[in-house]
Amino acid sequence: MRKTFLLLSLSLSWGIASQSFGQEVDRSLTARSAVLRSELVAEVPASDHGELPTDVSGWTTRLRNAAHIRSYVGTLVVTTDAGQVSGSRVWHACRDDRQIERVDALDGPARTVFRRGGDMRTFLRASHKVLNEPVTASSVFPQPLQGLPEKLNMLYRVERKGTERVAGHESDVIWLVPRDALRFGYRVWSERRSGLVLKVQTVQADGRVLEQAGFLQLDLDAPVSFDQLSSAMDDVSGYQVVDSVGEEDRTEQNSKWVLRTAVPGFRLEGCRMAFAGARTTQCSYADGLTRVSLFFEDLGPNGPPAAVARWSAGATRAIARPLDASTWLTVVGEVPYPTLLLFAERLQRRSD
Amino acid sequence: MNTQYGQNEWLSAMADGELQGVELDKALALCEREEERGAWHTYHLIGDVMRSPELGRSGDTSRLLQGVRLAMDLAAPPATSYVLESNVAPDAALAAPAANDSIFRWKMAAGFASLAAVAALAWGPLADLRTGEAQGAQLAMRSSVPLDGKAAGDTRVLQASASPQVMIRDARLDELLAAHKQFSGVNALQMPAGFLRNATFETAPQQ
């Protein structure tokens, strides 16, 4: 039974690969990855069977899982409502349960970012420095976005907006609409067969686009070699390695500040020291799709940095204000300003 | 009342509220004719201008503009408690008419992205923040124009839009954005854009 299923998926994948992409695909590679994919495909909700998810949590699972099983190469463009544009070349490879990604910046200073498992490594070409950062530092930050499915559905609802062709692929368009005014919405273009995200827009309540990240061009199931990317990531010859934050500094911290009343939908994920040597604690709150970071800085003898300030670019907003005589607060998130202000105003000293 | 001059005099008198009874009836009957209605409008305009001179200054355009400003003032939502730090209401008022512009701009931006010209718009690490600040400040300034001097009681909003937005040190903000970047919302949807976008904010590691 299993063999039949595998054989069926094999031929199906071959058929899809040669038909849709009409290019010379490494057959053995396709066969091997098809076998693996077929096992994973069974776990992905409604992937190749024509049924699409109906709620937000179903969709986010589909979108997330697609990147676990598909390799691709493409050109990604990020644009903000202010007209800032940034392009990158992306290679993404999967093997078994692991993924590796390489992103080369096409605009601005030449730099390459690798992401593999829990590690992120940035090669800064000009200064010949390599920045090492673990993405998930410790158990304090669990796997990103571990929201309960029901909670996600309470905070957002999904609207189907038909289909559209993006970056050369047919995609389903969905709109993740927030049910309150404390968060932004997302328009997502999801490749029809795999569910891979081709384009995402972060939108305001009135539909105005704040930021967009999308592939201009995408080679889906391109023969990207996991090993090649991995060895490129590990080759630091000629570069000075800088570990941005030492492991010993990323200890679980109990923040001195807590929220008097929770901000609806946001749950505390954990706190940690933000940087080595700095007296800044970072606490992260998440609602399942987006996160807000609170930075508490102990003001030293230099005194308060500046007056109350706000900053924004694209969908990211930040506000800064003193909490008390010795603490400076900065709140950063891809949420509307009122949400950041709610966080700031509801903080109070932990009473132990 | 047979001459045109006489008829107009009647209308003028009626416009000034000086007619009563039979005379008023006759003057009203006059108004049913086209040319008399034109005179009627003119007399009212003259009366308005005489009573409030500024209305007659530069003609229809300025009156229209004033009317629009007045309507916008009346329509402006009341200041919220966050008003010192945010111009949420004016931003929203601006955002609605700009919806189409944004979409068009997106398409334009996407088109330009494939051209070499995009290098001129490229994100540099520190340049972003200043541009972002300039854009934000411009937005704040634009939103303050209709309320300028006309807002009834929204003085706090005026202060917020007029005061300069003091920015925290760019290098510091870079660090905080970098720390926040790993968990940005777009990551949730498995796009590299989240950490990538914030990666463009990164300067070289602090010495």
Coordinates of C-alpha atoms in Angstrom, one line a residue:
Chain A
M1 CA 0.0 0.0 0.0
R2 CA 2.8 2.3 1.0
K3 CA 4.8 1.4 -2.0
T4 CA 1.9 2.1 -4.3
F5 CA 1.4 5.4 -2.7
L6 CA 5.0 6.3 -3.1
L7 CA 5.1 5.2 -6.7
L8 CA 2.0 7.2 -7.4
S9 CA 3.4 10.3 -5.8
L10 CA 6.7 9.8 -7.6
S11 CA 5.0 9.7 -11.0
L12 CA 2.8 12.6 -10.1
S13 CA 5.7 14.7 -9.0
W14 CA 7.6 13.8 -12.1
G15 CA 4.6 14.7 -14.2
I16 CA 4.1 18.0 -12.5
A17 CA 7.8 18.9 -12.6
S18 CA 8.3 18.3 -16.2
Q19 CA 5.0 19.7 -17.3
S20 CA 4.8 22.9 -15.3
F21 CA 8.3 24.0 -15.5
G22 CA 9.3 22.6 -18.8
Q23 CA 13.0 22.6 -17.9
E24 CA 15.6 20.0 -17.5
V25 CA 15.2 18.8 -14.0
D26 CA 17.7 16.6 -12.4
R27 CA 15.6 13.4 -12.4
S28 CA 17.3 11.6 -9.6
L29 CA 17.2 14.6 -7.4
T30 CA 13.5 15.0 -8.1
A31 CA 12.9 11.3 -7.4
R32 CA 14.7 11.4 -4.1
S33 CA 13.0 14.6 -3.0
A34 CA 9.7 13.5 -4.3
V35 CA 9.8 10.4 -2.1
L36 CA 10.5 12.5 1.0
R37 CA 8.0 15.1 -0.1
S38 CA 5.3 12.6 -0.5
E39 CA 5.6 11.6 3.1
L40 CA 5.5 15.2 4.3
V41 CA 2.7 16.1 1.8
A42 CA 0.4 13.8 3.6
E43 CA 0.8 15.9 6.7
V44 CA 0.2 19.2 5.0
P45 CA -3.5 20.2 5.2
A46 CA -5.2 20.0 1.8
S47 CA -2.1 20.4 -0.2
D48 CA -2.4 18.6 -3.5
H49 CA -6.0 17.5 -3.1
G50 CA -7.8 20.6 -4.2
E51 CA -9.2 21.6 -0.8
L52 CA -8.0 24.7 0.8
P53 CA -8.0 25.6 4.4
T54 CA -11.0 27.6 5.7
D55 CA -9.7 29.3 8.7
V56 CA -6.6 31.4 9.6
S57 CA -4.8 28.7 11.5
G58 CA -5.3 26.2 8.7
W59 CA -3.8 28.7 6.3
T60 CA -0.8 29.7 8.4
T61 CA 0.0 26.0 8.8
R62 CA -0.2 25.5 5.0
L63 CA 1.9 28.6 4.3
R64 CA 4.5 27.6 6.9
N65 CA 4.8 24.0 5.9
A66 CA 5.3 24.8 2.2
A67 CA 8.7 26.1 2.9
H68 CA 9.7 22.9 4.7
I69 CA 9.3 20.8 1.6
R70 CA 10.0 23.0 -1.4
S71 CA 13.3 24.3 -2.7
Y72 CA 13.4 27.4 -4.7
V73 CA 15.5 30.2 -6.1
G74 CA 14.1 33.6 -6.7
T75 CA 14.4 37.4 -6.6
L76 CA 12.7 39.0 -3.7
V77 CA 11.7 42.7 -3.6
V78 CA 10.7 44.5 -0.4
T79 CA 9.0 47.9 -0.7
T80 CA 7.6 50.3 1.8
D81 CA 4.8 52.8 1.5
A82 CA 7.5 55.5 1.5
G83 CA 8.9 54.2 -1.7
Q84 CA 11.9 52.5 -0.3
V85 CA 12.9 49.5 -2.4
S86 CA 15.2 46.7 -1.6
G87 CA 16.0 43.6 -3.7
S88 CA 17.6 40.3 -2.8
R89 CA 18.4 37.0 -4.4
V90 CA 17.2 34.0 -2.4
W91 CA 18.2 30.4 -2.4
H92 CA 16.2 28.0 -0.3
A93 CA 16.9 24.3 0.1
C94 CA 15.3 21.5 2.1
R95 CA 16.5 18.2 3.1
D96 CA 14.5 15.9 5.4
D97 CA 13.3 18.1 8.1
R98 CA 16.0 20.8 7.7
Q99 CA 16.0 24.0 5.7
I100 CA 18.8 26.3 4.7
E101 CA 18.4 29.7 3.2
R102 CA 20.8 32.1 1.6
V103 CA 19.9 35.7 0.9
D104 CA 22.2 38.0 -1.1
A105 CA 21.3 41.7 -0.8
L106 CA 21.1 43.3 -4.3
D107 CA 20.8 46.8 -3.0
G108 CA 22.9 48.7 -0.5
P109 CA 26.1 47.3 1.1
A110 CA 26.9 43.9 -0.2
R111 CA 26.0 41.3 2.4
T112 CA 24.8 37.7 2.5
V113 CA 22.6 36.2 5.2
F114 CA 22.5 32.5 5.9
R115 CA 19.8 30.9 7.9
R116 CA 20.0 27.3 8.9
G117 CA 18.2 25.7 11.8
G118 CA 18.6 28.0 14.8
D119 CA 21.6 29.8 13.4
M120 CA 21.9 33.0 11.4
R121 CA 25.2 34.2 9.9
T122 CA 25.7 37.5 8.1
F123 CA 28.6 38.0 5.8
L124 CA 29.4 41.7 5.5
R125 CA 31.5 41.9 2.4
A126 CA 32.9 45.3 2.7
S127 CA 34.3 45.0 6.2
H128 CA 35.0 41.3 5.9
K129 CA 33.1 40.5 9.1
V130 CA 30.8 37.6 9.8
L131 CA 28.1 38.1 12.3
N132 CA 26.8 35.1 14.2
E133 CA 23.5 35.1 15.8
P134 CA 21.4 32.2 17.1
V135 CA 17.9 32.9 16.1
T136 CA 16.2 31.0 18.9
A137 CA 18.5 31.5 21.8
S138 CA 17.0 29.2 24.4
S139 CA 13.9 27.6 25.7
V140 CA 12.8 31.1 26.7
F141 CA 11.8 31.7 23.1
P142 CA 9.8 28.7 21.9
Q143 CA 9.4 27.9 18.3
P144 CA 8.1 31.0 16.6
L145 CA 4.4 31.6 16.7
Q146 CA 3.2 28.8 18.8
G147 CA -0.2 30.4 19.1
L148 CA -3.1 28.2 19.8
P149 CA -5.1 27.7 16.6
E150 CA -8.3 28.9 18.2
K151 CA -6.6 32.0 19.4
L152 CA -5.4 32.9 15.9
N153 CA -8.9 32.5 14.6
M154 CA -10.2 34.8 17.4
L155 CA -7.8 37.5 16.4
Y156 CA -8.0 37.2 12.6
R157 CA -10.4 36.0 10.0
V158 CA -9.6 34.9 6.5
E159 CA -11.2 36.1 3.3
R160 CA -10.5 34.4 -0.1
K161 CA -9.8 36.9 -2.8
G162 CA -9.6 34.7 -5.8
T163 CA -6.5 33.8 -7.7
E164 CA -3.8 35.7 -9.4
R165 CA -0.6 35.0 -11.2
V166 CA 2.5 36.2 -9.4
A167 CA 6.2 35.7 -10.3
G168 CA 5.2 33.3 -13.0
H169 CA 3.0 31.1 -10.8
E170 CA -0.7 30.8 -10.2
S171 CA -1.6 31.7 -6.6
D172 CA -4.5 31.9 -4.2
V173 CA -5.0 35.3 -2.7
I174 CA -6.2 35.5 0.8
W175 CA -6.6 38.4 3.2
L176 CA -5.9 37.8 6.9
V177 CA -8.1 40.5 8.4
P178 CA -7.6 41.4 12.0
R179 CA -10.7 41.4 14.1
D180 CA -9.6 44.5 16.1
A181 CA -7.7 47.7 15.5
L182 CA -4.6 46.6 17.5
R183 CA -2.9 44.8 14.6
F184 CA -2.3 44.9 10.9
G185 CA -3.8 42.7 8.2
Y186 CA -1.9 40.6 5.7
R187 CA -2.7 40.0 2.0
V188 CA -1.0 36.8 1.0
W189 CA -0.4 35.3 -2.4
S190 CA 0.1 31.6 -1.9
E191 CA 1.3 29.3 -4.7
R192 CA -1.6 27.1 -5.7
R193 CA -0.1 23.7 -5.4
S194 CA 2.4 24.0 -2.6
G195 CA 1.1 26.9 -0.6
L196 CA 4.4 28.7 -0.7
V197 CA 4.2 32.4 0.0
L198 CA 4.9 34.3 -3.1
K199 CA 4.0 37.8 -1.9
V200 CA 2.8 39.4 1.3
Q201 CA 1.4 42.8 1.9
T202 CA 1.1 44.3 5.4
V203 CA -2.0 46.4 5.2
Q204 CA -3.8 48.9 7.4
A205 CA -7.4 48.7 8.5
D206 CA -8.5 50.7 5.4
G207 CA -6.6 48.4 3.1
R208 CA -3.7 50.8 2.5
V209 CA -0.5 48.9 1.9
L210 CA 2.3 49.7 4.4
E211 CA 4.9 47.2 3.1
Q212 CA 5.2 44.5 0.5
A213 CA 7.6 41.6 0.2
G214 CA 7.2 39.5 -3.0
F215 CA 9.1 37.5 -5.5
L216 CA 9.6 39.1 -8.8
Q217 CA 10.6 35.8 -10.2
L218 CA 10.7 32.4 -8.7
D219 CA 12.1 29.0 -9.8
L220 CA 10.1 26.6 -7.7
D221 CA 11.7 23.2 -7.1
A222 CA 14.9 24.4 -8.5
P223 CA 17.8 22.0 -7.9
V224 CA 19.4 23.9 -5.0
S225 CA 21.9 21.8 -3.1
F226 CA 21.6 21.8 0.6
D227 CA 25.2 20.8 1.0
Q228 CA 26.5 23.5 -1.3
L229 CA 24.7 26.2 0.7
S230 CA 25.8 24.7 3.9
S231 CA 29.5 24.7 3.0
A232 CA 29.2 28.2 1.8
M233 CA 27.7 29.2 5.1
D234 CA 30.5 27.5 7.0
D235 CA 33.3 28.9 4.9
V236 CA 34.4 32.0 6.9
S237 CA 38.0 32.2 5.5
G238 CA 39.0 35.7 5.1
Y239 CA 36.4 37.0 7.5
Q240 CA 36.6 38.1 11.1
V241 CA 34.0 36.2 13.1
V242 CA 31.9 38.3 15.5
D243 CA 29.5 36.6 17.9
S244 CA 26.9 39.3 18.4
V245 CA 25.6 38.0 21.7
G246 CA 27.4 35.5 23.8
E247 CA 25.4 32.4 24.9
E248 CA 26.1 33.1 28.5
D249 CA 24.3 36.5 28.2
R250 CA 21.1 35.1 26.8
T251 CA 19.8 33.9 30.1
E252 CA 16.2 33.9 31.1
Q253 CA 15.4 37.2 32.8
N254 CA 12.6 38.2 34.9
S255 CA 11.7 41.6 33.7
K256 CA 11.2 44.2 36.4
W257 CA 8.2 45.5 34.5
V258 CA 4.9 43.7 33.9
L259 CA 1.7 44.7 32.2
R260 CA -1.0 45.8 34.5
T261 CA -3.6 44.5 32.1
A262 CA -2.7 42.4 29.1
V263 CA -2.9 43.9 25.7
P264 CA -5.6 41.9 24.0
G265 CA -4.3 39.0 21.9
F266 CA -0.6 39.4 22.9
R267 CA 1.1 36.9 25.1
L268 CA 4.5 37.2 26.8
E269 CA 6.9 34.8 25.2
G270 CA 9.9 35.6 27.3
C271 CA 12.6 38.0 28.3
R272 CA 16.3 38.0 27.8
M273 CA 19.3 40.3 27.8
A274 CA 19.3 42.1 24.5
F275 CA 23.0 42.7 23.8
A276 CA 26.3 41.7 25.4
G277 CA 27.5 44.4 27.6
A278 CA 24.5 46.6 27.4
R279 CA 22.0 47.0 30.2
T280 CA 19.0 46.3 28.1
T281 CA 16.4 43.7 28.6
Q282 CA 14.2 42.6 25.8
C283 CA 10.7 41.1 26.3
S284 CA 8.8 39.7 23.4
Y285 CA 5.0 39.5 23.1
A286 CA 3.3 37.7 20.3
D287 CA -0.2 37.2 19.0
G288 CA 0.5 34.3 16.6
L289 CA 1.2 36.4 13.5
T290 CA 3.2 39.3 14.7
R291 CA 5.4 40.3 17.6
V292 CA 6.1 43.3 19.7
S293 CA 9.5 43.8 21.4
L294 CA 9.8 45.8 24.6
F295 CA 13.3 47.1 25.4
F296 CA 14.1 48.2 28.9
E297 CA 17.3 50.1 29.3
D298 CA 18.9 51.0 32.6
L299 CA 20.0 54.5 32.3
G300 CA 23.5 55.0 33.4
P301 CA 25.3 58.1 34.5
N302 CA 24.9 59.5 31.1
G303 CA 21.3 60.3 31.7
P304 CA 18.3 59.9 29.4
P305 CA 19.1 59.6 25.7
A306 CA 16.5 61.8 24.2
A307 CA 12.9 63.1 24.5
V308 CA 9.9 61.0 23.6
A309 CA 10.2 59.9 20.1
R310 CA 8.5 57.8 17.5
W311 CA 9.8 56.2 14.3
S312 CA 8.4 54.2 11.5
A313 CA 9.4 52.6 8.2
G314 CA 7.1 50.4 6.3
A315 CA 5.0 48.4 8.8
T316 CA 7.5 48.7 11.6
R317 CA 6.8 51.3 14.3
A318 CA 8.7 52.2 17.4
I319 CA 8.1 54.6 20.3
A320 CA 10.5 55.5 23.0
R321 CA 9.8 57.1 26.3
P322 CA 11.1 57.1 29.9
L323 CA 9.4 54.7 32.2
D324 CA 10.8 56.2 35.4
A325 CA 13.9 58.1 36.4
S326 CA 16.2 55.2 35.7
T327 CA 14.6 53.2 32.9
W328 CA 14.2 54.0 29.2
L329 CA 11.6 52.1 27.3
T330 CA 11.5 51.4 23.5
V331 CA 8.6 49.5 22.0
V332 CA 9.0 48.1 18.5
G333 CA 6.6 46.1 16.4
E334 CA 4.7 45.7 13.1
V335 CA 1.5 47.0 14.7
P336 CA -0.3 50.3 14.7
Y337 CA 0.9 53.1 17.1
P338 CA -2.0 52.8 19.5
T339 CA -1.0 49.2 20.2
L340 CA 2.6 50.3 21.1
L341 CA 1.1 53.0 23.3
L342 CA -1.1 50.5 25.1
F343 CA 2.0 48.5 25.9
A344 CA 3.8 51.5 27.2
E345 CA 1.0 52.8 29.3
R346 CA 0.1 49.5 30.9
L347 CA 3.6 48.8 32.2
Q348 CA 4.2 48.9 35.9
R349 CA 6.9 47.8 38.2
R350 CA 6.7 44.2 39.2
S351 CA 5.7 44.0 42.9
D352 CA 7.6 41.2 44.5
Chain B
M1 CA -44.1 97.5 -11.2
N2 CA -44.2 97.2 -15.0
T3 CA -40.7 98.2 -15.8
Q4 CA -37.7 95.8 -15.3
Y5 CA -36.2 98.3 -13.0
G6 CA -39.3 98.4 -10.9
Q7 CA -39.5 94.6 -10.7
N8 CA -35.9 94.3 -9.6
E9 CA -36.5 96.9 -6.9
W10 CA -39.4 94.7 -5.7
L11 CA -37.1 91.7 -5.5
S12 CA -34.4 93.7 -3.8
A13 CA -36.9 94.8 -1.2
M14 CA -38.2 91.3 -0.7
A15 CA -34.6 90.1 -0.3
D16 CA -34.2 92.6 2.5
G17 CA -37.4 91.4 4.1
E18 CA -39.2 94.7 3.6
L19 CA -42.3 93.4 1.8
Q20 CA -45.4 92.3 3.4
G21 CA -48.9 91.2 2.4
V22 CA -50.0 91.9 -1.1
E23 CA -46.7 93.3 -2.1
L24 CA -45.0 90.2 -1.0
D25 CA -47.4 88.0 -2.9
K26 CA -46.7 89.9 -6.1
A27 CA -43.0 89.8 -5.6
L28 CA -43.1 86.1 -5.0
A29 CA -45.1 85.6 -8.2
L30 CA -42.3 87.4 -10.0
C31 CA -39.8 84.8 -8.8
E32 CA -41.4 82.2 -10.8
R33 CA -39.9 83.6 -13.9
E34 CA -36.4 82.7 -14.9
E35 CA -34.8 86.1 -15.2
E36 CA -36.3 87.2 -11.9
R37 CA -34.8 84.2 -10.1
G38 CA -31.3 85.2 -11.4
A39 CA -31.9 88.7 -9.9
W40 CA -33.1 87.1 -6.7
H41 CA -29.8 85.1 -6.4
T42 CA -27.8 88.2 -7.1
Y43 CA -29.5 90.2 -4.5
H44 CA -28.9 87.6 -1.9
L45 CA -25.3 87.5 -2.8
I46 CA -25.0 91.2 -2.5
G47 CA -26.7 91.0 0.9
D48 CA -24.3 88.3 2.0
V49 CA -21.2 90.2 0.9
M50 CA -22.4 93.4 2.5
R51 CA -22.9 91.6 5.8
S52 CA -19.7 89.6 5.7
P53 CA -17.2 91.1 3.3
E54 CA -14.6 88.3 3.3
L55 CA -17.1 86.0 1.6
G56 CA -17.0 88.0 -1.5
R57 CA -13.3 88.4 -1.8
S58 CA -11.9 86.2 -4.5
G59 CA -14.8 84.4 -5.9
D60 CA -16.0 80.8 -5.9
T61 CA -12.7 79.1 -5.5
S62 CA -11.9 80.5 -2.1
R63 CA -15.4 80.0 -0.8
L64 CA -15.2 76.4 -1.9
L65 CA -11.9 76.0 -0.1
Q66 CA -13.2 77.6 3.0
G67 CA -16.3 75.4 2.8
V68 CA -14.1 72.3 2.5
R69 CA -11.9 73.3 5.4
L70 CA -14.9 74.0 7.5
A71 CA -16.3 70.6 6.6
M72 CA -13.0 68.9 7.4
D73 CA -12.8 70.6 10.7
L74 CA -16.2 69.5 11.6
A75 CA -15.5 66.0 10.4
A76 CA -12.1 65.6 12.2
P77 CA -12.4 62.9 14.9
P78 CA -11.8 64.1 18.4
A79 CA -8.3 63.8 19.8
T80 CA -7.6 60.6 21.6
S81 CA -5.6 60.2 24.8
Y82 CA -2.6 59.2 22.7
V83 CA -2.6 62.4 20.8
L84 CA 0.7 63.7 22.2
E85 CA 2.6 61.0 20.5
S86 CA 0.5 60.0 17.6
N87 CA -1.5 61.6 14.9
V88 CA -3.5 58.6 14.3
A89 CA -6.7 60.4 13.3
P90 CA -5.1 62.7 10.8
D91 CA -3.1 59.8 9.4
A92 CA -6.2 57.8 8.9
A93 CA -8.0 60.8 7.2
L94 CA -5.0 61.0 4.9
A95 CA -4.8 57.3 4.3
A96 CA -8.3 56.9 2.8
P97 CA -7.8 59.2 -0.2
A98 CA -4.3 57.8 -0.7
A99 CA -5.4 54.2 -1.0
N100 CA -5.3 54.1 -4.8
D101 CA -2.0 56.0 -4.8
S102 CA -0.4 53.4 -2.7
I103 CA -1.5 50.6 -4.9
F104 CA -0.3 52.4 -8.0
R105 CA 2.9 53.3 -6.3
W106 CA 3.4 49.6 -5.4
K107 CA 3.0 48.6 -9.0
M108 CA 5.4 51.4 -10.1
A109 CA 7.9 50.4 -7.4
A110 CA 7.7 46.8 -8.4
G111 CA 8.3 47.7 -12.0
F112 CA 11.3 49.9 -11.2
A113 CA 12.8 47.3 -9.0
S114 CA 13.9 45.4 -12.0
L115 CA 15.7 48.3 -13.4
A116 CA 19.2 49.5 -12.5
A117 CA 17.6 52.8 -11.4
V118 CA 16.5 51.1 -8.2
A119 CA 20.1 51.5 -6.9
A120 CA 19.3 55.2 -6.4
L121 CA 16.5 54.3 -4.1
A122 CA 18.4 51.5 -2.3
W123 CA 18.2 51.1 1.3
G124 CA 21.4 52.1 3.1
P125 CA 21.5 51.2 6.7
L126 CA 21.5 54.7 8.3
A127 CA 20.0 56.4 5.3
D128 CA 16.8 54.5 5.9
L129 CA 16.2 55.9 9.2
R130 CA 16.7 59.4 8.2
T131 CA 14.5 58.9 5.1
G132 CA 11.9 57.2 7.3
E133 CA 12.0 60.1 9.7
A134 CA 11.7 62.6 6.9
Q135 CA 8.8 60.8 5.4
G136 CA 7.1 60.5 8.8
A137 CA 7.7 64.2 9.5
Q138 CA 6.3 65.1 6.1
L139 CA 3.2 63.1 6.8
A140 CA 2.8 64.8 10.1
M141 CA 3.1 68.2 8.4
R142 CA 0.7 67.4 5.7
S143 CA -1.9 66.2 8.1
S144 CA -1.6 69.3 10.2
V145 CA -2.4 71.7 7.3
P146 CA -6.2 71.4 7.2
L147 CA -6.4 71.8 10.9
D148 CA -4.2 74.8 11.0
G149 CA -5.8 77.6 12.9
K150 CA -9.3 76.2 12.2
A151 CA -9.6 73.3 14.6
A152 CA -12.0 73.9 17.3
G153 CA -10.5 72.7 20.6
D154 CA -8.0 70.3 19.0
T155 CA -5.1 72.3 20.3
R156 CA -3.3 69.2 21.5
V157 CA -3.3 67.8 18.1
L158 CA -1.7 70.9 16.7
Q159 CA 1.1 70.7 19.2
A160 CA 1.8 67.1 18.4
S161 CA 2.1 67.8 14.7
A162 CA 4.1 70.9 15.1
S163 CA 6.7 69.6 17.5
P164 CA 9.7 68.0 15.9
Q165 CA 10.0 64.2 16.4
V166 CA 13.1 63.8 18.3
M167 CA 14.8 60.6 17.2
I168 CA 16.7 58.3 19.4
R169 CA 20.3 57.7 18.3
D170 CA 20.3 55.9 15.0
A171 CA 22.9 53.4 15.9
R172 CA 21.0 52.4 19.0
L173 CA 17.8 52.1 17.0
D174 CA 19.6 49.9 14.6
E175 CA 20.5 47.5 17.4
L176 CA 17.0 47.4 18.7
L177 CA 15.6 46.7 15.3
A178 CA 18.1 44.0 14.7
A179 CA 17.1 42.4 18.0
H180 CA 13.5 42.7 17.1
K181 CA 14.0 41.5 13.5
Q182 CA 14.3 37.8 14.2
F183 CA 10.7 37.7 15.3
S184 CA 8.9 40.0 12.9
G185 CA 5.5 39.2 11.7
V186 CA 6.3 38.4 8.1
N187 CA 8.5 35.6 9.3
A188 CA 5.3 34.0 10.4
L189 CA 4.4 33.5 6.8
Q190 CA 7.8 32.0 6.0
M191 CA 9.1 34.8 4.0
P192 CA 12.7 35.7 4.4
A193 CA 11.6 39.3 4.1
G194 CA 11.2 39.7 7.9
F195 CA 14.7 39.2 8.9
L196 CA 16.0 40.3 5.6
R197 CA 14.3 43.7 5.8
N198 CA 15.6 44.3 9.2
A199 CA 19.0 43.1 8.0
T200 CA 19.1 46.1 5.7
F201 CA 18.9 48.2 8.8
E202 CA 22.0 46.7 10.2
T203 CA 25.2 48.6 10.2
A204 CA 28.5 46.9 10.7
P205 CA 28.8 45.4 14.1
Q206 CA 29.7 47.9 16.8
Q207 CA 33.4 48.3 17.3

